[in-house]
Amino acid sequence: MKFKNSNNKKAISVLSGGLDSTVATSFFSKDYDIHAITFNYGQKSLDQEINASKKICKKLGMRHTIIDIRWLANLGNSALTNDNDIPEVTFDDIDNIDVSKKTANKVWVPGRNVVFTAIATSFAESESADIIIVGWDKEEAATFPDNSKEFLNSFNELINIGTISSNKIEIKAPLIDLDKIEIVKLGKNVDAPMDISYSCYTGENNHCGVCESCVRRKRAFIEAEIDDQTIYIE
């Protein structure tokens, strides 16, 4: 595969194939040689995430590595990794912080972003990358603390202390102050391949349309008034 970029600057992207990581990665794709990593942590949506990530990497001309950490599925009680039903929500539900916290707890994977970011740091240090790209955003930070600006700043401080790389590695989260509507608008502006991204928790071929991730995605495109090519079951 011939990569599009020939920049000296290197980056590691934590790419799930979802809307947020796709837009965040696309934001930097013209300025960095990016090595994208996708994690297999035993999630229901694994096959679709890998499929989407491969397509995105081909589109953007990036290297792609799949990392097996299926042991993470044995920890906690997340509906993303066990037989529990994925919670279904409505547009009104995702504006209700109490409901959102309850659904977040049902899909929470213990330490997931801590693990992902630590592994990405190892890749960045070994490959002399300048940045680690993540899709953390303001809207999800309301219920997922590992998407917050505080988490970002703390992890950057940790990297600064805990690495010996000659170049300073920094986590870059271009969506950290954005909600989903703003993310979709940014994706349009940077020509992100949002149409081939996959956000659904269920792992079905088409998006279910009723899990929290689908509902936030669906509403964002509607309110941003940007064409949504996603196929939803409901």
Coordinates of C-alpha atoms in Angstrom, one line a residue:
M1 CA 0.0 0.0 0.0
K2 CA 1.3 3.4 -0.9
F3 CA 0.8 6.0 1.9
K4 CA -0.4 9.4 0.9
N5 CA 1.8 11.4 3.3
S6 CA 5.6 11.8 3.3
N7 CA 5.9 14.1 6.2
N8 CA 8.6 13.8 8.8
K9 CA 6.0 14.3 11.6
K10 CA 4.5 11.0 12.8
A11 CA 1.4 10.3 14.7
I12 CA -0.4 7.3 16.4
S13 CA -4.2 7.3 16.1
V14 CA -6.5 5.4 18.4
L15 CA -9.0 4.5 15.7
S16 CA -12.2 2.7 16.6
G17 CA -13.7 3.4 13.2
G18 CA -16.4 5.5 14.9
L19 CA -17.5 9.0 14.1
D20 CA -15.3 10.8 16.7
S21 CA -12.0 9.0 16.0
T22 CA -12.6 9.2 12.3
V23 CA -13.0 13.0 12.4
A24 CA -10.1 13.5 14.8
T25 CA -7.8 11.4 12.7
S26 CA -8.9 13.2 9.5
F27 CA -8.2 16.5 11.2
F28 CA -4.5 15.6 11.3
S29 CA -4.2 13.4 8.2
K30 CA -2.7 16.0 5.9
D31 CA 0.0 17.0 8.3
Y32 CA 1.2 13.7 9.8
D33 CA 2.2 10.2 8.8
I34 CA -0.3 8.3 10.8
H35 CA -0.2 4.8 12.1
A36 CA -3.7 3.9 13.3
I37 CA -4.3 1.2 15.9
T38 CA -7.6 -0.5 16.6
F39 CA -8.3 -2.6 19.7
N40 CA -10.0 -5.9 20.0
Y41 CA -11.2 -5.9 23.5
G42 CA -14.0 -8.5 23.0
Q43 CA -16.6 -5.9 22.0
K44 CA -19.8 -6.9 20.2
S45 CA -19.0 -4.4 17.4
L46 CA -15.5 -5.7 16.7
D47 CA -16.0 -6.9 13.2
Q48 CA -17.7 -3.8 12.1
E49 CA -15.1 -1.6 13.8
I50 CA -12.3 -3.4 12.1
N51 CA -14.0 -3.2 8.8
A52 CA -14.7 0.5 9.1
S53 CA -11.2 1.2 10.4
K54 CA -9.6 -0.6 7.5
K55 CA -11.7 1.3 5.0
I56 CA -10.8 4.6 6.7
C57 CA -7.1 3.8 6.7
K58 CA -7.2 2.9 3.0
K59 CA -9.1 6.2 2.3
L60 CA -6.6 8.3 4.2
G61 CA -3.5 6.3 3.3
M62 CA -2.5 5.2 6.8
R63 CA -0.9 2.1 8.3
H64 CA -3.2 0.0 10.4
T65 CA -2.6 -2.4 13.3
I66 CA -5.2 -4.4 15.2
I67 CA -4.2 -5.1 18.8
D68 CA -5.6 -8.0 20.8
I69 CA -6.5 -7.2 24.4
R70 CA -9.5 -9.5 24.7
W71 CA -8.7 -10.0 28.4
L72 CA -10.4 -6.6 29.0
A73 CA -13.8 -8.2 28.3
N74 CA -13.4 -10.3 31.4
L75 CA -13.4 -7.3 33.6
G76 CA -16.5 -5.4 34.8
N77 CA -20.0 -6.1 33.5
S78 CA -20.2 -4.0 30.3
A79 CA -23.0 -4.7 27.8
L80 CA -20.5 -4.0 25.1
T81 CA -18.6 -7.2 25.9
N82 CA -21.1 -9.6 27.5
D83 CA -24.6 -11.0 26.8
N84 CA -26.5 -8.1 28.5
D85 CA -28.8 -6.1 26.2
I86 CA -27.5 -2.8 24.9
P87 CA -29.6 0.0 26.5
E88 CA -31.9 1.8 24.1
V89 CA -32.5 5.5 24.3
T90 CA -34.3 8.4 22.7
F91 CA -33.3 12.0 21.7
D92 CA -34.9 13.2 25.0
D93 CA -33.0 10.6 27.0
I94 CA -29.5 11.8 25.9
D95 CA -30.3 15.3 27.1
N96 CA -31.3 13.8 30.5
I97 CA -28.0 13.6 32.6
D98 CA -29.5 11.0 35.0
V99 CA -30.6 8.7 32.2
S100 CA -27.4 9.1 30.4
K101 CA -25.3 8.3 33.5
K102 CA -27.3 5.1 33.9
T103 CA -26.8 4.0 30.3
A104 CA -23.2 4.9 30.5
N105 CA -22.7 2.7 33.5
K106 CA -24.2 -0.2 31.7
V107 CA -21.7 0.0 28.8
W108 CA -18.7 1.2 30.9
V109 CA -15.5 -0.9 30.3
P110 CA -13.2 -0.5 33.3
G111 CA -10.1 1.5 32.4
R112 CA -10.6 1.2 28.7
N113 CA -9.2 4.6 27.6
V114 CA -6.4 4.3 30.2
V115 CA -5.4 1.0 28.6
F116 CA -5.8 2.2 25.0
T117 CA -3.8 5.4 25.6
A118 CA -1.0 3.7 27.5
I119 CA -0.6 1.2 24.6
A120 CA -0.7 4.1 22.1
T121 CA 2.1 5.8 24.2
S122 CA 4.3 2.7 23.7
F123 CA 3.7 2.8 20.0
A124 CA 4.4 6.6 19.9
E125 CA 7.6 6.3 21.9
S126 CA 8.9 3.3 19.9
E127 CA 8.1 5.0 16.5
S128 CA 9.3 8.5 17.5
A129 CA 5.8 9.9 16.9
D130 CA 5.1 13.4 17.9
I131 CA 1.4 13.0 18.8
I132 CA -1.3 10.5 19.8
I133 CA -4.7 11.3 18.2
V134 CA -7.8 10.5 20.1
G135 CA -11.5 11.2 19.6
W136 CA -12.4 12.4 23.1
D137 CA -15.2 15.0 23.1
K138 CA -17.2 17.3 25.3
E139 CA -20.5 15.7 24.8
E140 CA -19.4 12.2 25.9
A141 CA -17.3 13.6 28.7
A142 CA -20.5 14.5 30.6
T143 CA -21.0 10.8 31.3
F144 CA -17.6 9.2 30.4
P145 CA -14.8 10.8 32.5
D146 CA -12.1 9.3 30.3
N147 CA -13.3 11.6 27.5
S148 CA -12.8 14.8 29.6
K149 CA -10.3 17.6 29.3
E150 CA -9.1 16.8 32.9
F151 CA -8.3 13.2 31.7
L152 CA -6.5 14.6 28.7
N153 CA -4.4 17.0 30.6
S154 CA -3.5 14.5 33.3
F155 CA -2.5 11.8 30.8
N156 CA -0.3 14.3 28.9
E157 CA 1.4 15.2 32.2
L158 CA 1.9 11.4 32.9
I159 CA 3.5 10.9 29.4
N160 CA 5.8 13.8 30.0
I161 CA 7.0 12.2 33.2
G162 CA 7.0 8.6 32.2
T163 CA 8.7 8.5 28.8
I164 CA 12.3 9.1 27.7
S165 CA 11.6 10.0 24.1
S166 CA 13.8 12.7 22.7
N167 CA 10.7 14.4 21.2
K168 CA 7.9 15.4 23.5
I169 CA 4.8 13.1 22.9
E170 CA 1.5 14.8 23.2
I171 CA -2.0 13.5 23.1
K172 CA -4.1 15.6 20.7
A173 CA -7.9 15.6 21.1
P174 CA -9.2 18.1 18.5
L175 CA -12.8 17.4 19.5
I176 CA -12.3 18.0 23.3
D177 CA -14.4 21.2 23.3
L178 CA -17.0 20.0 20.7
D179 CA -20.4 18.4 20.9
K180 CA -21.6 15.9 18.3
I181 CA -23.2 18.5 16.1
E182 CA -19.9 20.5 16.0
I183 CA -18.0 17.2 15.3
V184 CA -20.1 16.4 12.3
K185 CA -19.6 20.0 11.0
L186 CA -15.9 19.7 11.5
G187 CA -15.9 16.3 9.8
K188 CA -17.5 17.9 6.8
N189 CA -14.9 20.7 6.7
V190 CA -11.9 18.4 6.9
D191 CA -13.5 15.9 4.4
A192 CA -13.6 13.1 6.9
P193 CA -15.0 9.8 5.5
M194 CA -17.9 9.9 8.0
D195 CA -20.0 7.8 5.6
I196 CA -17.8 4.7 6.2
S197 CA -17.4 5.2 9.9
Y198 CA -19.3 2.8 12.3
S199 CA -20.7 3.9 15.7
C200 CA -23.2 1.3 16.7
Y201 CA -22.7 -0.7 20.0
T202 CA -24.6 -3.8 18.7
G203 CA -22.3 -4.9 15.9
E204 CA -25.1 -5.3 13.4
N205 CA -24.3 -4.7 9.7
N206 CA -26.5 -1.6 9.8
H207 CA -26.7 0.8 12.7
C208 CA -29.4 -0.1 15.2
G209 CA -30.5 3.5 15.5
V210 CA -31.5 3.2 19.2
C211 CA -28.3 2.7 21.2
E212 CA -26.9 5.8 22.8
S213 CA -24.0 6.0 20.2
C214 CA -26.4 5.7 17.3
V215 CA -28.9 8.2 18.7
R216 CA -26.1 10.8 19.3
R217 CA -24.8 10.2 15.8
K218 CA -28.3 10.4 14.2
R219 CA -29.2 13.6 16.0
A220 CA -25.9 15.3 15.2
F221 CA -26.3 14.9 11.4
I222 CA -30.0 16.1 11.6
E223 CA -29.2 19.2 13.6
A224 CA -26.0 20.0 11.7
E225 CA -28.1 19.7 8.5
I226 CA -25.5 17.5 6.9
D227 CA -26.5 14.5 4.8
D228 CA -26.3 11.3 6.8
Q229 CA -25.5 8.3 4.6
T230 CA -25.8 5.9 7.6
I231 CA -28.3 3.2 7.3
Y232 CA -30.3 2.8 10.6
I233 CA -32.5 -0.2 11.4
E234 CA -34.8 2.1 13.4

